[in-house]
Short mmCIF file of N, CA and C in Angstrom, two decimals:
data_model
loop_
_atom_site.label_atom_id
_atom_site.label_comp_id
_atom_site.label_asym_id
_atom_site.label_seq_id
_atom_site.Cartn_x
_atom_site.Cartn_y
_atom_site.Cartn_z
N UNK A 113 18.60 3.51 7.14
CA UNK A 113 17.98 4.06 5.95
C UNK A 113 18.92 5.10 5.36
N UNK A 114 19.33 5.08 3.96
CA UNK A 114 20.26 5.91 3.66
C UNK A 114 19.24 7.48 2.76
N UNK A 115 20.12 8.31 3.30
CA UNK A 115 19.74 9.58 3.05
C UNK A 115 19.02 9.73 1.67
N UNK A 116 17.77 10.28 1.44
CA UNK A 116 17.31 10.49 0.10
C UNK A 116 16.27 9.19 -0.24
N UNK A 117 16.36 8.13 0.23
CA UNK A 117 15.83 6.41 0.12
C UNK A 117 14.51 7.09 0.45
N UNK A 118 13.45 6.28 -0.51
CA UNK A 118 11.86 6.21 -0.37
C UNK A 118 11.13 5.22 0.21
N UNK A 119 10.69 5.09 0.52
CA UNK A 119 10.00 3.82 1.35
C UNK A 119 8.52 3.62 0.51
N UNK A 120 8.47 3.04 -0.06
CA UNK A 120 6.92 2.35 -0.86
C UNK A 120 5.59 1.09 -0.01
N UNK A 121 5.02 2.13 0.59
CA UNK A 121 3.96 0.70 1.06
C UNK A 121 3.11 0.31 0.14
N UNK A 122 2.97 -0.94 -0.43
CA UNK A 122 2.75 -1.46 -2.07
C UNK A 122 1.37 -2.39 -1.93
N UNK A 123 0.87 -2.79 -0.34
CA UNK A 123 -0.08 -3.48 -0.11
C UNK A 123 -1.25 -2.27 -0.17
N UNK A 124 -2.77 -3.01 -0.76
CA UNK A 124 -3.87 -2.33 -1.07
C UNK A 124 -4.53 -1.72 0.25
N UNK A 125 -5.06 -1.24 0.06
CA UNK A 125 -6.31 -0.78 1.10
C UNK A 125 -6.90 -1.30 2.03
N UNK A 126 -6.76 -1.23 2.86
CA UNK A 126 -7.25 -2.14 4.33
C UNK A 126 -6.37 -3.21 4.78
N UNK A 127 -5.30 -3.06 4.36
CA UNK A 127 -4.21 -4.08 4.49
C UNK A 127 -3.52 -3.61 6.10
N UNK A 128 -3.56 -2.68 6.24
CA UNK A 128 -3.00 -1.32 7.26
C UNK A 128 -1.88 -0.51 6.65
N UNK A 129 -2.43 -0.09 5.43
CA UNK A 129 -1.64 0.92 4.99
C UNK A 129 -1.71 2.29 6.05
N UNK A 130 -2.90 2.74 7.00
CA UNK A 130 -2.71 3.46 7.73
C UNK A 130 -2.21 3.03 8.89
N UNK A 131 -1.40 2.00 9.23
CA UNK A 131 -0.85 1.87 10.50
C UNK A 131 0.66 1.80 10.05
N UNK A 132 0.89 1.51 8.72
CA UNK A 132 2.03 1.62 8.20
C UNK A 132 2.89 3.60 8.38
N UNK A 133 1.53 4.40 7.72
CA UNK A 133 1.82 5.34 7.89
C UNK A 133 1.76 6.41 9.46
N UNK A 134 1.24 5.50 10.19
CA UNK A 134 1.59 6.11 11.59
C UNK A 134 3.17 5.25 12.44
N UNK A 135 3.71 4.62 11.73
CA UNK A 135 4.37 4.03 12.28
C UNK A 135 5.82 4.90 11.18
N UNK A 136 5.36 5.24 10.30
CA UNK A 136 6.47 5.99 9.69
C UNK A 136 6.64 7.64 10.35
N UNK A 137 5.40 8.08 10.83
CA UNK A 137 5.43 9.06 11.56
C UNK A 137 6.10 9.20 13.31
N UNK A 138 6.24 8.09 13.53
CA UNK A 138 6.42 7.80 14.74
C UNK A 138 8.65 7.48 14.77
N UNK A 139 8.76 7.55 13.14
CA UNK A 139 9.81 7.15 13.11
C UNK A 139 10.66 8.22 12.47
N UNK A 140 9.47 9.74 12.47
CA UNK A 140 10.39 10.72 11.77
C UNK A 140 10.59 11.33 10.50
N UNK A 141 9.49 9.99 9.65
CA UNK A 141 9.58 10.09 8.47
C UNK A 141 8.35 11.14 7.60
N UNK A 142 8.72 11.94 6.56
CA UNK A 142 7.15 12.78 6.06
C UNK A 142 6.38 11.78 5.14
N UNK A 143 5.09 11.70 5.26
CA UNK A 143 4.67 10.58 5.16
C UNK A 143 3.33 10.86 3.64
N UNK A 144 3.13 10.52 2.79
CA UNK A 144 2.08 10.79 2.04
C UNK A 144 1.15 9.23 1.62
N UNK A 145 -0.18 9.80 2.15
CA UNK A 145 -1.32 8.69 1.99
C UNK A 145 -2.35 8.63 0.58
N UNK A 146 -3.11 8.29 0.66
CA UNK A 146 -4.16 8.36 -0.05
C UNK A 146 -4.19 9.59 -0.98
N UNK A 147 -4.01 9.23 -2.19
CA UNK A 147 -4.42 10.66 -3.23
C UNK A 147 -5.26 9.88 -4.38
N UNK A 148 -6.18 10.57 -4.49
CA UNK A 148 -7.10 9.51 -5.86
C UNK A 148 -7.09 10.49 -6.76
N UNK A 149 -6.36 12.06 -6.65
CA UNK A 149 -5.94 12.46 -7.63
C UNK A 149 -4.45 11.76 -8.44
N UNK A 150 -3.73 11.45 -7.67
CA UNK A 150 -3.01 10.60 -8.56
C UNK A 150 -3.34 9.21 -9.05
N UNK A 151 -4.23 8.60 -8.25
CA UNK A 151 -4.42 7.13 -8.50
C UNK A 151 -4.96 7.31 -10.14
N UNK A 152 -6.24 8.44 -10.43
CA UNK A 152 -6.77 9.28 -11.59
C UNK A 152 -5.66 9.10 -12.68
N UNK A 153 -4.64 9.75 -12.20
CA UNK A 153 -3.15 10.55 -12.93
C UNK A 153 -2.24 8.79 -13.57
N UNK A 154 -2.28 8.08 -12.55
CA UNK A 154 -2.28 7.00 -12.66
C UNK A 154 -2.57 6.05 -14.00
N UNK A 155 -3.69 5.95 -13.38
CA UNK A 155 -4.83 5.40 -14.79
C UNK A 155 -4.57 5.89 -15.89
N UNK A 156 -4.68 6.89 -15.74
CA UNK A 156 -4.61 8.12 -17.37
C UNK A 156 -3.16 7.82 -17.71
N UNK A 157 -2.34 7.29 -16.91
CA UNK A 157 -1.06 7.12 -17.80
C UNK A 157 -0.21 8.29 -17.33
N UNK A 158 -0.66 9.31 -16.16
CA UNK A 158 0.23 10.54 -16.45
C UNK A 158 0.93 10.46 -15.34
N UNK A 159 2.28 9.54 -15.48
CA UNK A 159 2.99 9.22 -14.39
C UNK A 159 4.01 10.01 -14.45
N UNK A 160 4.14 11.70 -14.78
CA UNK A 160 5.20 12.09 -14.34
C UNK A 160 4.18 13.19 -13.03
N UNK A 161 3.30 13.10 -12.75
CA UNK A 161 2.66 14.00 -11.70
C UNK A 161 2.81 13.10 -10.22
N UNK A 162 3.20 11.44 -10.76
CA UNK A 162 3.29 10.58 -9.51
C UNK A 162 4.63 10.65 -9.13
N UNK A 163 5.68 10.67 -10.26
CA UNK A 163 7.08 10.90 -9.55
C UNK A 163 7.44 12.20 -9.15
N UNK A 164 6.75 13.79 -9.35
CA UNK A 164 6.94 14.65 -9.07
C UNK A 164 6.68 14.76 -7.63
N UNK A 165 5.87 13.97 -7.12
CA UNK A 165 5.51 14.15 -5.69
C UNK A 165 6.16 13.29 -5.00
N UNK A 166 6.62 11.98 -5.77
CA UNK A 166 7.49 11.60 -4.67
C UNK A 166 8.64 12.55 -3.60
N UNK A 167 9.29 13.45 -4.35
CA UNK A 167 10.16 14.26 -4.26
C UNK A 167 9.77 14.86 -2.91
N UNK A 168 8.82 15.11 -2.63
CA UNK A 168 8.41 15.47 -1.03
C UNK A 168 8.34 15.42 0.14
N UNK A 169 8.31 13.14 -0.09
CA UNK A 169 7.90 12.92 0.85
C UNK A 169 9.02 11.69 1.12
N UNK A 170 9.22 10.85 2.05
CA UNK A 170 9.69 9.81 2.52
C UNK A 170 9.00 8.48 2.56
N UNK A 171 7.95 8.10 2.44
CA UNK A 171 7.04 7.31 3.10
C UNK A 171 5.55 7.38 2.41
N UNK A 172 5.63 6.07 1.36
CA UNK A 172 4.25 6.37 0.77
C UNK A 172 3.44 5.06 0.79
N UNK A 173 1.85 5.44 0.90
CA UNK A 173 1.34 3.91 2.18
C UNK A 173 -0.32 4.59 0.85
N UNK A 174 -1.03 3.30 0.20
CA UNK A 174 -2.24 3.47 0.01
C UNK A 174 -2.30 4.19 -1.69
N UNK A 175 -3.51 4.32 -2.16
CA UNK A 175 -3.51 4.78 -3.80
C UNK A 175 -2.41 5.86 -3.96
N UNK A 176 -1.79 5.78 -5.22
CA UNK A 176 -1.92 4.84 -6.11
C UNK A 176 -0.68 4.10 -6.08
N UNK A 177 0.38 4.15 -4.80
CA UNK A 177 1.65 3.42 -4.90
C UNK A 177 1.64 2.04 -5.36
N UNK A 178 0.39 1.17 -4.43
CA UNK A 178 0.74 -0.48 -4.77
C UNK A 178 0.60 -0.69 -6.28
N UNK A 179 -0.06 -0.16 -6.94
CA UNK A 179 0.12 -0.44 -8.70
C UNK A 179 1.19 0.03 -9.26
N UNK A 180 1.59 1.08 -8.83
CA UNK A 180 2.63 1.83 -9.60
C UNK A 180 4.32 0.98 -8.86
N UNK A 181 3.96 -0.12 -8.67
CA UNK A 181 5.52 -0.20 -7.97
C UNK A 181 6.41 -0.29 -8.51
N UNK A 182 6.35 -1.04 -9.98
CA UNK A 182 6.77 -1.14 -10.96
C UNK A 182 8.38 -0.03 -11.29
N UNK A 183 6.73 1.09 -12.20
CA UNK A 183 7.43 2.27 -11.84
C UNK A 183 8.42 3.13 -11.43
N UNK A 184 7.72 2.99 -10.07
CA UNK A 184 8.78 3.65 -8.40
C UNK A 184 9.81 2.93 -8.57
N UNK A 185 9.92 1.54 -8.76
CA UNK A 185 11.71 0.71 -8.50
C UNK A 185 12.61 1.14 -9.54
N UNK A 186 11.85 1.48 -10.96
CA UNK A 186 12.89 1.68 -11.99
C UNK A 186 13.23 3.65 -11.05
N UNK A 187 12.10 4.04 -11.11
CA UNK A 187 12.65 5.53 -10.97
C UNK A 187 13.71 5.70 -9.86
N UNK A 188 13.26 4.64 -8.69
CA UNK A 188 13.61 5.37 -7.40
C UNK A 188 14.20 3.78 -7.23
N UNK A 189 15.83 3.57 -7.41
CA UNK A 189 16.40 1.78 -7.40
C UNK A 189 16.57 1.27 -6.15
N UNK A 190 16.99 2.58 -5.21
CA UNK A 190 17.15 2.47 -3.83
C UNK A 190 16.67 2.31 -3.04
N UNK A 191 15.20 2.32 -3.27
CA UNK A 191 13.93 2.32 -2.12
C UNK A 191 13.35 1.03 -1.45
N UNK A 192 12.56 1.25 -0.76
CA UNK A 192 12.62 -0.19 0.18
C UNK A 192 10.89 -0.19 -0.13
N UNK A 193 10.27 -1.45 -0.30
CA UNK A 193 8.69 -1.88 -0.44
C UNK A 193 8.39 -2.78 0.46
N UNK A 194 7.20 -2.06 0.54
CA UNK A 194 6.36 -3.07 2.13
C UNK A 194 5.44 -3.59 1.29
N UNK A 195 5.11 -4.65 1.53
CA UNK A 195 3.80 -5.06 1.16
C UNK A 195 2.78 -5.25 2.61
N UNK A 196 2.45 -4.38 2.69
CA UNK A 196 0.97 -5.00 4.19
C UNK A 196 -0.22 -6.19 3.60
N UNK A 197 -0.53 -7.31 4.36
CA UNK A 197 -1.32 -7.93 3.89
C UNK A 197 -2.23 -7.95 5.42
N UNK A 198 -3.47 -8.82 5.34
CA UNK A 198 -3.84 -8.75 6.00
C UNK A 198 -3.79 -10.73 6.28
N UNK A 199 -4.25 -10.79 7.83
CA UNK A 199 -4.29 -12.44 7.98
C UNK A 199 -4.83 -12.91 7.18
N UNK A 200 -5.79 -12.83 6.19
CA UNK A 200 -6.53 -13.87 5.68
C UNK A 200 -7.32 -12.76 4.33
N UNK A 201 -7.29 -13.53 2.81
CA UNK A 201 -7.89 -12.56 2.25
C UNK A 201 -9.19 -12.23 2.36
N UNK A 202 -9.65 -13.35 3.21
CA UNK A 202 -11.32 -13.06 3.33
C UNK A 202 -11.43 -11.96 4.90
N UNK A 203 -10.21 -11.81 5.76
CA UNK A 203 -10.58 -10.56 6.28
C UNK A 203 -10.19 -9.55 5.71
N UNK A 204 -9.53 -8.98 4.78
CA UNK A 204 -9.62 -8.20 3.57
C UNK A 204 -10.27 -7.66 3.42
N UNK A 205 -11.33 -9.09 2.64
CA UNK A 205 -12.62 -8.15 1.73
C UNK A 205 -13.50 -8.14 3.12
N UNK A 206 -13.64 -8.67 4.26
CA UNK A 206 -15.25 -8.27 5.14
C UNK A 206 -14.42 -6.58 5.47
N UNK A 207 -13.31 -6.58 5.92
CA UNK A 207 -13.00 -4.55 5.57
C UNK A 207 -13.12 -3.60 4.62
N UNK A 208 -12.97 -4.73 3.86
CA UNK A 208 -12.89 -3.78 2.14
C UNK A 208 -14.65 -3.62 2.21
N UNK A 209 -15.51 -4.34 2.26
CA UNK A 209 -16.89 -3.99 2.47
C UNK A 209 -17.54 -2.95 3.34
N UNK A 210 -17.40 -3.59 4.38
CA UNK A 210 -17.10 -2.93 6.18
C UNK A 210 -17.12 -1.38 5.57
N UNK A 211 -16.23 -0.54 5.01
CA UNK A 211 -15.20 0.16 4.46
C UNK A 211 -16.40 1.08 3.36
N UNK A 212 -16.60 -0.06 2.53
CA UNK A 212 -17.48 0.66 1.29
C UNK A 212 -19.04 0.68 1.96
N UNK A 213 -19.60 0.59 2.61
CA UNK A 213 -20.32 1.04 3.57
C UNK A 213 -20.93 2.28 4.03
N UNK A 214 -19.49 2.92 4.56
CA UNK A 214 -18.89 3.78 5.17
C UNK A 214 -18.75 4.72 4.38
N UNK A 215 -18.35 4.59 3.35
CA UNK A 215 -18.09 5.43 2.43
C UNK A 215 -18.70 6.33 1.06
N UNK A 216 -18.40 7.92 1.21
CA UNK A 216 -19.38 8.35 -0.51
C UNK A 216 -19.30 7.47 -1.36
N UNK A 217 -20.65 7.37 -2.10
CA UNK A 217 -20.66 6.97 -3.34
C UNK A 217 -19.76 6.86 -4.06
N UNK A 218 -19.20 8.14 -4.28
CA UNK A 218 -18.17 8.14 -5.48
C UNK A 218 -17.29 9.22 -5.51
N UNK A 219 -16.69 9.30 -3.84
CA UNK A 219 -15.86 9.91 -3.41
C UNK A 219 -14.45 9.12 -2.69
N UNK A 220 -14.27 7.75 -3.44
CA UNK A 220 -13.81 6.82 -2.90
C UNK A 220 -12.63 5.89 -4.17
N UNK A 221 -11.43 5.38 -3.81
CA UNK A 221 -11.08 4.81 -5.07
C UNK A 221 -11.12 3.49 -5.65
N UNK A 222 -12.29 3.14 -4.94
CA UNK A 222 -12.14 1.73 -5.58
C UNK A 222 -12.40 1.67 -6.75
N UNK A 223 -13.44 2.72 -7.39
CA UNK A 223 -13.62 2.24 -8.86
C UNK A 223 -12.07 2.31 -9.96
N UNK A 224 -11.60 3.72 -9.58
CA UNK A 224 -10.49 3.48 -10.16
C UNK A 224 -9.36 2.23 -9.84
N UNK A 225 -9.51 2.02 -8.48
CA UNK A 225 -8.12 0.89 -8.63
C UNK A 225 -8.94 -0.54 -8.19
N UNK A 226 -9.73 -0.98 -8.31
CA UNK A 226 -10.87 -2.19 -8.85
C UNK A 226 -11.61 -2.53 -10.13
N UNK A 227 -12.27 -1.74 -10.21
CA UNK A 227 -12.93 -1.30 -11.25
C UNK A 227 -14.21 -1.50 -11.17
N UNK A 228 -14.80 -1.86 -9.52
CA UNK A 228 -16.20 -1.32 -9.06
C UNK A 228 -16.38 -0.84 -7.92
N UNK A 229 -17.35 -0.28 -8.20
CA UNK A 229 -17.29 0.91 -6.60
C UNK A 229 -17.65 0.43 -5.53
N UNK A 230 -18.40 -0.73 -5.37
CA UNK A 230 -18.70 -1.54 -4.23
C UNK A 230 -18.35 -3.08 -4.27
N UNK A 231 -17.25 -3.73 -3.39
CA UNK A 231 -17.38 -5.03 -3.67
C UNK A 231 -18.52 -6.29 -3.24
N UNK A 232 -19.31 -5.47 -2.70
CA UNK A 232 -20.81 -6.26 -2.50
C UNK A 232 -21.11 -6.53 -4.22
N UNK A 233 -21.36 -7.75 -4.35
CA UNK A 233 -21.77 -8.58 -5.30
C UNK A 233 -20.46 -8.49 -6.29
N UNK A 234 -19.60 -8.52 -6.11
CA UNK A 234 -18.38 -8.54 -7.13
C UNK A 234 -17.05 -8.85 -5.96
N UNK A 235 -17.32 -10.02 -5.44
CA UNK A 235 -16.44 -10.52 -4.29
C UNK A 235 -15.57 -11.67 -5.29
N UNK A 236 -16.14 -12.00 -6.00
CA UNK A 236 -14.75 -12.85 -6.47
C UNK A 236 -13.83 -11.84 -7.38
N UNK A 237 -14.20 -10.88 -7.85
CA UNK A 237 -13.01 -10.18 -8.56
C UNK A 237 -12.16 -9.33 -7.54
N UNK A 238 -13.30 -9.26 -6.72
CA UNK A 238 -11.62 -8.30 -5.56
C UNK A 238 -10.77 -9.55 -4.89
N UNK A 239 -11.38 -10.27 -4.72
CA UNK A 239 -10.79 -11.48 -4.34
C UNK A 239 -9.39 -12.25 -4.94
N UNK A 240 -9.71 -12.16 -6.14
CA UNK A 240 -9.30 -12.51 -7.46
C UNK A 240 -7.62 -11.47 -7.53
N UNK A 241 -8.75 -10.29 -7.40
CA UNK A 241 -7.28 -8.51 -7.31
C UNK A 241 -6.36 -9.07 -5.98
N UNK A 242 -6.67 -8.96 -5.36
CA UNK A 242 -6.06 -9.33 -4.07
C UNK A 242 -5.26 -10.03 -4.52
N UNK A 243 -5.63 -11.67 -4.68
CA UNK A 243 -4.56 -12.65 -4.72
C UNK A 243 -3.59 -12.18 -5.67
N UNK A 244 -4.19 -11.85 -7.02
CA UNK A 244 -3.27 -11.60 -7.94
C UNK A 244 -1.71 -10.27 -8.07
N UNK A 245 -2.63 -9.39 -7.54
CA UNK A 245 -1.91 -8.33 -7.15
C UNK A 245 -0.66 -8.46 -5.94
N UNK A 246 -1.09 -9.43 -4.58
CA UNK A 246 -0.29 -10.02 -3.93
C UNK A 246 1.03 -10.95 -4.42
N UNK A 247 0.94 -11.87 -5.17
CA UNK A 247 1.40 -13.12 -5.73
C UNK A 247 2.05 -12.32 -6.63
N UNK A 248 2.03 -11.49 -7.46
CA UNK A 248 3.17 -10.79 -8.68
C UNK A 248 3.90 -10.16 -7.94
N UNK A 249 3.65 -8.83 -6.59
CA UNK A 249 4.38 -8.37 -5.95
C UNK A 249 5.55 -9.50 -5.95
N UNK A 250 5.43 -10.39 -5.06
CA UNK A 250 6.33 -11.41 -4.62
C UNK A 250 6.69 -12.31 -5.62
N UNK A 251 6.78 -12.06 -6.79
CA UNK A 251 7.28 -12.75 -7.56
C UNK A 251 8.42 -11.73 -8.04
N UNK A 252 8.23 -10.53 -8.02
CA UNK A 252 8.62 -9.01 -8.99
C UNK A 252 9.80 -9.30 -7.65
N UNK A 253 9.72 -9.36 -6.49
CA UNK A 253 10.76 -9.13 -5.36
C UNK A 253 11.67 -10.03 -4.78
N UNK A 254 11.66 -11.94 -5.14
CA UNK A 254 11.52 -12.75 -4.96
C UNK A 254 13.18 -12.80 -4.76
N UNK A 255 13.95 -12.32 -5.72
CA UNK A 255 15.10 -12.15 -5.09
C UNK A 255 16.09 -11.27 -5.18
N UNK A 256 15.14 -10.17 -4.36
CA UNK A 256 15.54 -9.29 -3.81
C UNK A 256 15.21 -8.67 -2.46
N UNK A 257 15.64 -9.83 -1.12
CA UNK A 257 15.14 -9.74 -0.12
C UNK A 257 15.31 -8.12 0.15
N UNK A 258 16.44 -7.74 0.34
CA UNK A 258 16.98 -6.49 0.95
C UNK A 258 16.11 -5.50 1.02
N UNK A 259 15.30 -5.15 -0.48
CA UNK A 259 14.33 -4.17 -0.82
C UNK A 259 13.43 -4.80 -0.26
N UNK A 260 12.60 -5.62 0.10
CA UNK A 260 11.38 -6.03 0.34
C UNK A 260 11.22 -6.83 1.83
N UNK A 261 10.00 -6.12 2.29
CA UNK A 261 9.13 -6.51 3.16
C UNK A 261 8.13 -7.09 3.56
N UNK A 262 7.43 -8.27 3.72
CA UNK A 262 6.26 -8.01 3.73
C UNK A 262 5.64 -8.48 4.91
N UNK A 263 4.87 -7.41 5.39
CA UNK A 263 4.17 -7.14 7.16
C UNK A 263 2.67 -7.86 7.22
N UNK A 264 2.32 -8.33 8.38
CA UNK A 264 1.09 -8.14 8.73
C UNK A 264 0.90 -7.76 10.19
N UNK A 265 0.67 -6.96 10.32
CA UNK A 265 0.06 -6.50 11.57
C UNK A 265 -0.75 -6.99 12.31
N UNK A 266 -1.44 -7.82 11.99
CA UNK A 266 -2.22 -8.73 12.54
C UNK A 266 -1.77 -10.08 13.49
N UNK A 267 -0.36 -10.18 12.24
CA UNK A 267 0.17 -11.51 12.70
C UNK A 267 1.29 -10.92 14.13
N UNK A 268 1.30 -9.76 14.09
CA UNK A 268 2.37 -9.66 15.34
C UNK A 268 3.27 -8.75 14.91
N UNK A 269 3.26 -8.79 13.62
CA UNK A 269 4.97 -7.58 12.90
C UNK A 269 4.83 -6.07 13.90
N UNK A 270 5.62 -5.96 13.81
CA UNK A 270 5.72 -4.43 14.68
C UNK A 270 7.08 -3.78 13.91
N UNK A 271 7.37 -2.60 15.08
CA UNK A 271 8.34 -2.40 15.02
C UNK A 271 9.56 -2.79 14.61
N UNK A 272 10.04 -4.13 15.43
CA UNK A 272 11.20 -4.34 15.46
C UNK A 272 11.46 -5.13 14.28
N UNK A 273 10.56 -5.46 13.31
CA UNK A 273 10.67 -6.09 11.86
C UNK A 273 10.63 -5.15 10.93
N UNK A 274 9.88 -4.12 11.11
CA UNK A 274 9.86 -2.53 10.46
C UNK A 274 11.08 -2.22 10.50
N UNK A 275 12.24 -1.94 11.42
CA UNK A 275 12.95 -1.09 11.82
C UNK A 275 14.01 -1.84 11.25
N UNK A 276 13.91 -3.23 11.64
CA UNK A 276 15.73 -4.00 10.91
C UNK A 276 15.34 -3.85 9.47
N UNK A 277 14.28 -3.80 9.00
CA UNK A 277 14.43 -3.65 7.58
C UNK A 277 14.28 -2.17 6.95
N UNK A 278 14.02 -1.08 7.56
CA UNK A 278 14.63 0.15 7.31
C UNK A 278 16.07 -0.03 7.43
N UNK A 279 16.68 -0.44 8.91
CA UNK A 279 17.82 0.40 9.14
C UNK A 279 18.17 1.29 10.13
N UNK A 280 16.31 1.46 10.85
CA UNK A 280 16.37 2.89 11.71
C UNK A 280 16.06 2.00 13.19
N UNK A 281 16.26 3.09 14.31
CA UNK A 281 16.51 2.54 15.78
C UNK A 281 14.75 2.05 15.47
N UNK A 282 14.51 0.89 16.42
CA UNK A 282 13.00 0.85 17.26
C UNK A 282 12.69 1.83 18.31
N UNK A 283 11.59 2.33 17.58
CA UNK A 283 10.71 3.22 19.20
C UNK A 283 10.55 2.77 20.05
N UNK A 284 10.50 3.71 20.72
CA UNK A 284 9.60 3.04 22.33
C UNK A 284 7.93 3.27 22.14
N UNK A 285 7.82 1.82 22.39
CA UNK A 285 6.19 1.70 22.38
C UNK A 285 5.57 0.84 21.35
N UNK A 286 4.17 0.43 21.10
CA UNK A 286 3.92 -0.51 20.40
C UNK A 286 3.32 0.49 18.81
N UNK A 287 3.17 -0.30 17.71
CA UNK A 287 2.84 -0.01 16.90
C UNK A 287 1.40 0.64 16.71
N UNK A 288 1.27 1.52 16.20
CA UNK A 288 -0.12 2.36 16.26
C UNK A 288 -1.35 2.11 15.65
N UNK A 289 -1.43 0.65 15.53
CA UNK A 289 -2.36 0.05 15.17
C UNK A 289 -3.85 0.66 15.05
N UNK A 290 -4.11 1.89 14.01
CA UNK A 290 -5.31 2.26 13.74
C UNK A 290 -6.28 1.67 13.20
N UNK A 291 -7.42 2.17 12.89
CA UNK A 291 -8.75 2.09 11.73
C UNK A 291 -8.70 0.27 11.90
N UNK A 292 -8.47 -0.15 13.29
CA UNK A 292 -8.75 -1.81 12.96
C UNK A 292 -10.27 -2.24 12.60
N UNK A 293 -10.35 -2.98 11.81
CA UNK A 293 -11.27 -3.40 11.14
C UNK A 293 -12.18 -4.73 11.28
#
């Protein structure tokens, strides 16, 4: 990984964007998750409050990176994108539910980066987000292996697929497979 390089995890929510970011912690890296004040900042168009914070961190996993990837590649040319998916999009959405459950009312970002707050009874449009949002990634990256990744944790990726495509040594030990779903 060369000095100053950002790392973009570009897959949605429940994909294991948090195992992405314990595995960047495990590798040294400062890591920034979830902000739905920017995902907000986002929406509204006010994308110089999203590149100001890049500046902080190394390693960004969850709202509002996977939309903004766009963005991040023109700003930041050097950076490397993960996409996390999960095995199957229908285990996705039973997490993405699972998930909204669990969660405040409306202390949560799906409305902003869906555009409903619960995907109970609106399963074909997250469905729909998913595929679509997946399928452009990989079209936007298609040839440009070098920058791009794309993991599932589910299927077995670990470390040592993480690490040749940083650049950086493999840890000792297995991947920190949290919040499984």
């Amino acid at each position: 990984m060369l000095a100053g390089q950002k790392i973009f995890g570009i897959g949605l929510n429940k994909t294991g964007t948090t195992t992405l970011r314990y595995c960047g912690l495990a590798l040294g890296l400062k890591c920034k998750g979830c902000d739905r004040g920017l995902l907000k900042a986002f929406r509204q168009n006010q994308l110089n409050l999203i590149r100001e914070c890049v500046a902080h961190f190394d390693l960004f996993e969850d709202w509002p990176w996977p939309l903004a990837y766009r963005q991040l590649d023109q700003w930041f040319p050097a950076s490397k994108f993960i996409l996390t998916v999960r095995q199957s999009e229908h285990k996705w959405l039973e997490s993405l539910k699972s998930h909204a459950m669990r969660s405040r009312p409306f202390a949560h970002c799906r409305k902003l980066a869906y555009g409903h707050n619960y995907p109970q009874g609106h399963e074909a449009d997250f469905l729909a987000f998913y595929r679509k949002h997946n399928q452009e990634i990989r079209d936007y990256f298609a040839q440009r292996p070098h920058d791009f990744l794309e993991i599932c944790w589910e299927n077995g990726d670990g470390f040592d697929r993480l690490c040749t495509f940083l650049d950086l040594p493999v840890p000792q030990g297995e991947v920190p497979h949290l919040k499984k779903g």
